[in-house]
């Protein structure tokens, strides 16, 4: 079945540092890939997405590129802010018969210190 | 649109009691999901509805859990009887799978069973 593996946290950075959160996936066919963010006490919000190989999703300074050859969708940001402190989830939506189901990674807690 | 609306935001109940969680999806969306989030298991899909019909309930943990979607604008998740191990945050999400691939999440219901 489909699965998502993302780097375990927690990740602690200083403001303006470079962020990478690794995400790899296992899926048949051509899944869509997502990064969701969860701020304390809130639900998940879509951060960015990519629906086909080599697509780059971007939003709020975050980027991730859909790499089919390495089955990866790593999240990056060049300069993090304190307000980026949250839990980040990598997810995929399969193609074919199970294309309704979002499969999530376990989440990575990011803390950005001033 | 106000987004996906869940109620209550917090619920504390005694073991053995019935608990009902409610969800109003985004208007026009044709798919609805119930997820459970715990520290141990992360995000788990409990059940998926498409056009108000349950399509996949394989994630429902046991017969104590039931979900209904009587119309396109309302769904419930019921636990009867509740147990302490049901304590978690329960999220509802909706999607229009004719238009896009991402799901939109509510703010969740934090359930504590004592």
mmCIF file of C-alpha atoms in Angstrom:
data_model
loop_
_atom_site.group_PDB
_atom_site.id
_atom_site.type_symbol
_atom_site.label_atom_id
_atom_site.label_comp_id
_atom_site.label_asym_id
_atom_site.label_seq_id
_atom_site.Cartn_x
_atom_site.Cartn_y
_atom_site.Cartn_z
ATOM 1 C CA UNK A 1 0.000 0.000 0.000
ATOM 2 C CA UNK A 2 0.896 3.657 -0.038
ATOM 3 C CA UNK A 3 3.178 5.047 2.639
ATOM 4 C CA UNK A 4 4.977 8.256 3.554
ATOM 5 C CA UNK A 5 8.169 8.525 5.570
ATOM 6 C CA UNK A 6 9.329 11.879 6.846
ATOM 7 C CA UNK A 7 12.241 12.823 9.031
ATOM 8 C CA UNK A 8 11.543 12.597 12.695
ATOM 9 C CA UNK A 9 11.748 15.683 14.764
ATOM 10 C CA UNK A 10 11.796 17.702 16.661
ATOM 11 C CA UNK A 11 13.734 20.197 14.577
ATOM 12 C CA UNK A 12 14.940 23.332 16.342
ATOM 13 C CA UNK A 13 16.361 26.235 14.363
ATOM 14 C CA UNK A 14 17.280 29.823 14.896
ATOM 15 C CA UNK A 15 15.424 32.536 13.022
ATOM 16 C CA UNK A 16 16.686 33.014 9.436
ATOM 17 C CA UNK A 17 18.196 29.522 9.293
ATOM 18 C CA UNK A 18 17.693 27.216 6.306
ATOM 19 C CA UNK A 19 15.089 24.485 6.704
ATOM 20 C CA UNK A 20 14.897 21.067 5.101
ATOM 21 C CA UNK A 21 12.384 18.409 6.126
ATOM 22 C CA UNK A 22 12.860 15.190 4.202
ATOM 23 C CA UNK A 23 9.931 13.205 2.862
ATOM 24 C CA UNK A 24 9.948 10.031 0.789
ATOM 25 C CA UNK A 25 7.016 7.987 -0.361
ATOM 26 C CA UNK A 26 5.970 4.597 -1.658
ATOM 27 C CA UNK A 27 3.065 4.448 -4.058
ATOM 28 C CA UNK A 28 2.023 2.876 -7.298
ATOM 29 C CA UNK A 29 1.174 5.005 -10.265
ATOM 30 C CA UNK A 30 1.299 8.761 -10.094
ATOM 31 C CA UNK A 31 0.267 10.106 -6.715
ATOM 32 C CA UNK A 32 -0.286 13.743 -5.818
ATOM 33 C CA UNK A 33 1.965 15.028 -3.050
ATOM 34 C CA UNK A 34 1.239 17.565 -0.324
ATOM 35 C CA UNK A 35 2.694 19.363 2.622
ATOM 36 C CA UNK A 36 0.263 20.313 5.370
ATOM 37 C CA UNK A 37 1.052 22.493 8.375
ATOM 38 C CA UNK A 38 -0.602 22.310 11.795
ATOM 39 C CA UNK A 39 -0.252 25.242 14.158
ATOM 40 C CA UNK A 40 -0.853 24.623 17.876
ATOM 41 C CA UNK A 41 -4.482 23.887 18.662
ATOM 42 C CA UNK A 42 -5.575 24.063 15.045
ATOM 43 C CA UNK A 43 -6.421 21.759 12.182
ATOM 44 C CA UNK A 44 -4.221 20.958 9.230
ATOM 45 C CA UNK A 45 -3.820 23.554 6.523
ATOM 46 C CA UNK A 46 -2.550 22.866 3.049
ATOM 47 C CA UNK A 47 0.861 24.483 2.616
ATOM 48 C CA UNK A 48 1.704 23.387 -0.923
ATOM 49 C CA UNK A 49 1.158 20.600 -3.389
ATOM 50 C CA UNK A 50 2.469 19.009 -6.575
ATOM 51 C CA UNK A 51 0.481 16.739 -8.823
ATOM 52 C CA UNK A 52 3.044 15.412 -11.289
ATOM 53 C CA UNK A 53 6.728 14.642 -11.552
ATOM 54 C CA UNK A 54 9.107 17.628 -11.554
ATOM 55 C CA UNK A 55 6.351 19.988 -10.395
ATOM 56 C CA UNK A 56 7.454 22.450 -7.737
ATOM 57 C CA UNK A 57 4.929 23.516 -5.143
ATOM 58 C CA UNK A 58 5.562 26.783 -3.329
ATOM 59 C CA UNK A 59 3.848 28.981 -0.772
ATOM 60 C CA UNK A 60 4.909 31.463 1.927
ATOM 61 C CA UNK A 61 8.583 30.948 1.057
ATOM 62 C CA UNK A 62 8.347 27.161 1.336
ATOM 63 C CA UNK A 63 9.126 24.948 -1.659
ATOM 64 C CA UNK A 64 9.052 21.254 -2.491
ATOM 65 C CA UNK A 65 9.790 19.472 -5.774
ATOM 66 C CA UNK A 66 8.132 16.224 -6.806
ATOM 67 C CA UNK A 67 11.036 13.880 -7.625
ATOM 68 C CA UNK A 68 9.753 10.646 -9.053
ATOM 69 C CA UNK A 69 13.207 9.173 -9.595
ATOM 70 C CA UNK A 70 13.993 9.414 -5.886
ATOM 71 C CA UNK A 71 10.337 9.195 -4.722
ATOM 72 C CA UNK A 72 10.887 12.305 -2.634
ATOM 73 C CA UNK A 73 9.139 15.583 -1.841
ATOM 74 C CA UNK A 74 11.466 17.417 0.545
ATOM 75 C CA UNK A 75 10.255 20.669 2.109
ATOM 76 C CA UNK A 76 12.649 23.637 2.111
ATOM 77 C CA UNK A 77 12.646 27.249 3.209
ATOM 78 C CA UNK A 78 15.590 29.566 2.880
ATOM 79 C CA UNK A 79 14.990 31.662 5.988
ATOM 80 C CA UNK A 80 12.602 30.513 8.707
ATOM 81 C CA UNK A 81 10.706 32.777 11.060
ATOM 82 C CA UNK A 82 9.426 32.247 14.584
ATOM 83 C CA UNK A 83 5.915 32.161 13.136
ATOM 84 C CA UNK A 84 6.848 29.033 11.135
ATOM 85 C CA UNK A 85 6.925 27.006 14.353
ATOM 86 C CA UNK A 86 4.405 24.214 13.788
ATOM 87 C CA UNK A 87 4.064 20.540 12.900
ATOM 88 C CA UNK A 88 4.594 19.744 9.212
ATOM 89 C CA UNK A 89 3.029 16.713 7.553
ATOM 90 C CA UNK A 90 3.964 15.210 4.217
ATOM 91 C CA UNK A 91 1.082 13.405 2.509
ATOM 92 C CA UNK A 92 0.177 11.675 -0.698
ATOM 93 C CA UNK A 93 -3.057 10.997 -2.503
ATOM 94 C CA UNK A 94 -2.913 7.855 -4.573
ATOM 95 C CA UNK A 95 -3.971 7.378 -8.139
ATOM 96 C CA UNK A 96 -6.286 4.672 -9.366
ATOM 97 C CA UNK A 97 -8.761 2.866 -7.148
ATOM 98 C CA UNK A 98 -7.656 4.397 -3.852
ATOM 99 C CA UNK A 99 -7.253 7.915 -5.135
ATOM 100 C CA UNK A 100 -9.522 9.382 -2.502
ATOM 101 C CA UNK A 101 -7.302 8.506 0.423
ATOM 102 C CA UNK A 102 -4.707 10.867 1.886
ATOM 103 C CA UNK A 103 -1.826 8.996 3.500
ATOM 104 C CA UNK A 104 0.162 11.074 5.987
ATOM 105 C CA UNK A 105 3.627 10.897 7.418
ATOM 106 C CA UNK A 106 3.982 11.071 11.189
ATOM 107 C CA UNK A 107 4.697 14.779 11.226
ATOM 108 C CA UNK A 108 7.779 16.837 12.082
ATOM 109 C CA UNK A 109 7.676 19.403 14.870
ATOM 110 C CA UNK A 110 9.591 22.558 13.957
ATOM 111 C CA UNK A 111 10.525 25.108 16.597
ATOM 112 C CA UNK A 112 12.119 28.366 15.491
ATOM 113 C CA UNK A 113 13.819 30.420 18.193
ATOM 114 C CA UNK A 114 14.337 34.186 17.929
ATOM 115 C CA UNK B 1 -17.045 30.034 2.964
ATOM 116 C CA UNK B 2 -16.385 29.435 6.651
ATOM 117 C CA UNK B 3 -14.462 26.247 5.988
ATOM 118 C CA UNK B 4 -15.111 22.882 7.581
ATOM 119 C CA UNK B 5 -16.883 23.359 10.901
ATOM 120 C CA UNK B 6 -16.611 20.850 13.707
ATOM 121 C CA UNK B 7 -18.329 20.772 17.048
ATOM 122 C CA UNK B 8 -17.666 20.624 19.860
ATOM 123 C CA UNK B 9 -14.051 21.810 19.961
ATOM 124 C CA UNK B 10 -13.468 20.025 23.234
ATOM 125 C CA UNK B 11 -15.339 17.151 24.843
ATOM 126 C CA UNK B 12 -14.663 15.530 28.178
ATOM 127 C CA UNK B 13 -16.756 12.509 29.014
ATOM 128 C CA UNK B 14 -16.764 9.567 31.354
ATOM 129 C CA UNK B 15 -15.966 6.066 30.222
ATOM 130 C CA UNK B 16 -19.060 4.262 29.008
ATOM 131 C CA UNK B 17 -20.862 7.369 27.845
ATOM 132 C CA UNK B 18 -21.942 8.000 24.271
ATOM 133 C CA UNK B 19 -20.076 10.722 22.395
ATOM 134 C CA UNK B 20 -21.209 12.377 19.174
ATOM 135 C CA UNK B 21 -18.907 14.532 17.107
ATOM 136 C CA UNK B 22 -20.333 16.752 14.373
ATOM 137 C CA UNK B 23 -19.037 18.088 11.097
ATOM 138 C CA UNK B 24 -20.295 20.520 8.487
ATOM 139 C CA UNK B 25 -18.233 20.236 5.297
ATOM 140 C CA UNK B 26 -17.547 23.048 2.877
ATOM 141 C CA UNK B 27 -20.579 23.728 0.736
ATOM 142 C CA UNK B 28 -20.351 21.997 -2.635
ATOM 143 C CA UNK B 29 -17.782 19.437 -1.557
ATOM 144 C CA UNK B 30 -18.740 15.862 -2.376
ATOM 145 C CA UNK B 31 -16.229 13.950 -0.239
ATOM 146 C CA UNK B 32 -15.895 13.831 3.526
ATOM 147 C CA UNK B 33 -13.281 12.205 5.728
ATOM 148 C CA UNK B 34 -12.994 11.516 9.442
ATOM 149 C CA UNK B 35 -9.457 11.265 10.823
ATOM 150 C CA UNK B 36 -8.140 10.534 14.297
ATOM 151 C CA UNK B 37 -4.857 11.994 15.540
ATOM 152 C CA UNK B 38 -2.864 10.565 18.434
ATOM 153 C CA UNK B 39 0.753 10.832 19.455
ATOM 154 C CA UNK B 40 1.270 7.105 19.054
ATOM 155 C CA UNK B 41 -0.409 6.533 15.687
ATOM 156 C CA UNK B 42 -0.337 9.945 14.047
ATOM 157 C CA UNK B 43 -3.178 10.666 11.622
ATOM 158 C CA UNK B 44 -5.438 7.724 10.814
ATOM 159 C CA UNK B 45 -8.277 7.731 8.311
ATOM 160 C CA UNK B 46 -11.375 6.343 9.993
ATOM 161 C CA UNK B 47 -13.974 6.618 7.247
ATOM 162 C CA UNK B 48 -14.512 8.199 3.854
ATOM 163 C CA UNK B 49 -17.838 9.292 2.323
ATOM 164 C CA UNK B 50 -18.426 10.171 -1.301
ATOM 165 C CA UNK B 51 -21.755 11.762 -2.234
ATOM 166 C CA UNK B 52 -22.990 10.956 1.298
ATOM 167 C CA UNK B 53 -22.289 7.239 0.868
ATOM 168 C CA UNK B 54 -19.674 5.478 3.032
ATOM 169 C CA UNK B 55 -17.053 4.153 0.650
ATOM 170 C CA UNK B 56 -14.295 3.013 2.962
ATOM 171 C CA UNK B 57 -14.801 2.372 6.674
ATOM 172 C CA UNK B 58 -11.864 0.025 7.061
ATOM 173 C CA UNK B 59 -10.208 2.426 9.478
ATOM 174 C CA UNK B 60 -13.047 2.413 11.979
ATOM 175 C CA UNK B 61 -11.415 0.739 14.951
ATOM 176 C CA UNK B 62 -14.354 -1.346 16.168
ATOM 177 C CA UNK B 63 -18.100 -1.592 16.380
ATOM 178 C CA UNK B 64 -18.232 1.057 19.075
ATOM 179 C CA UNK B 65 -17.541 3.593 16.333
ATOM 180 C CA UNK B 66 -20.167 4.584 13.776
ATOM 181 C CA UNK B 67 -20.467 7.418 11.297
ATOM 182 C CA UNK B 68 -23.344 8.826 9.304
ATOM 183 C CA UNK B 69 -23.823 11.400 6.619
ATOM 184 C CA UNK B 70 -27.571 12.001 6.262
ATOM 185 C CA UNK B 71 -27.076 14.833 3.767
ATOM 186 C CA UNK B 72 -24.353 16.724 1.960
ATOM 187 C CA UNK B 73 -23.955 19.313 4.697
ATOM 188 C CA UNK B 74 -23.715 17.224 7.855
ATOM 189 C CA UNK B 75 -21.908 14.225 9.259
ATOM 190 C CA UNK B 76 -21.583 12.639 12.679
ATOM 191 C CA UNK B 77 -19.075 10.316 14.283
ATOM 192 C CA UNK B 78 -20.430 8.452 17.279
ATOM 193 C CA UNK B 79 -18.600 6.416 19.892
ATOM 194 C CA UNK B 80 -20.749 4.230 22.110
ATOM 195 C CA UNK B 81 -19.612 3.277 24.678
ATOM 196 C CA UNK B 82 -16.536 5.459 24.921
ATOM 197 C CA UNK B 83 -13.276 4.233 26.453
ATOM 198 C CA UNK B 84 -10.174 6.098 27.703
ATOM 199 C CA UNK B 85 -8.171 4.832 24.712
ATOM 200 C CA UNK B 86 -10.509 6.758 22.433
ATOM 201 C CA UNK B 87 -9.002 9.993 23.729
ATOM 202 C CA UNK B 88 -7.603 11.802 20.697
ATOM 203 C CA UNK B 89 -8.201 14.710 18.366
ATOM 204 C CA UNK B 90 -10.776 13.889 15.712
ATOM 205 C CA UNK B 91 -10.644 15.807 12.450
ATOM 206 C CA UNK B 92 -13.201 16.106 9.718
ATOM 207 C CA UNK B 93 -12.053 17.062 6.220
ATOM 208 C CA UNK B 94 -13.858 17.667 2.960
ATOM 209 C CA UNK B 95 -12.928 17.828 -0.679
ATOM 210 C CA UNK B 96 -14.487 18.263 -4.097
ATOM 211 C CA UNK B 97 -12.793 15.446 -5.922
ATOM 212 C CA UNK B 98 -14.132 16.652 -9.254
ATOM 213 C CA UNK B 99 -12.111 19.834 -8.969
ATOM 214 C CA UNK B 100 -9.003 19.265 -6.895
ATOM 215 C CA UNK B 101 -6.936 16.769 -4.991
ATOM 216 C CA UNK B 102 -6.409 18.443 -1.621
ATOM 217 C CA UNK B 103 -8.599 18.084 1.439
ATOM 218 C CA UNK B 104 -9.644 20.929 3.741
ATOM 219 C CA UNK B 105 -9.603 20.216 7.443
ATOM 220 C CA UNK B 106 -11.707 21.435 10.316
ATOM 221 C CA UNK B 107 -10.148 22.577 13.571
ATOM 222 C CA UNK B 108 -10.800 19.258 15.217
ATOM 223 C CA UNK B 109 -12.527 17.982 18.333
ATOM 224 C CA UNK B 110 -10.290 17.132 21.261
ATOM 225 C CA UNK B 111 -11.918 14.197 23.027
ATOM 226 C CA UNK B 112 -10.909 13.164 26.515
ATOM 227 C CA UNK B 113 -12.489 10.068 28.019
ATOM 228 C CA UNK B 114 -11.862 9.719 31.745
#
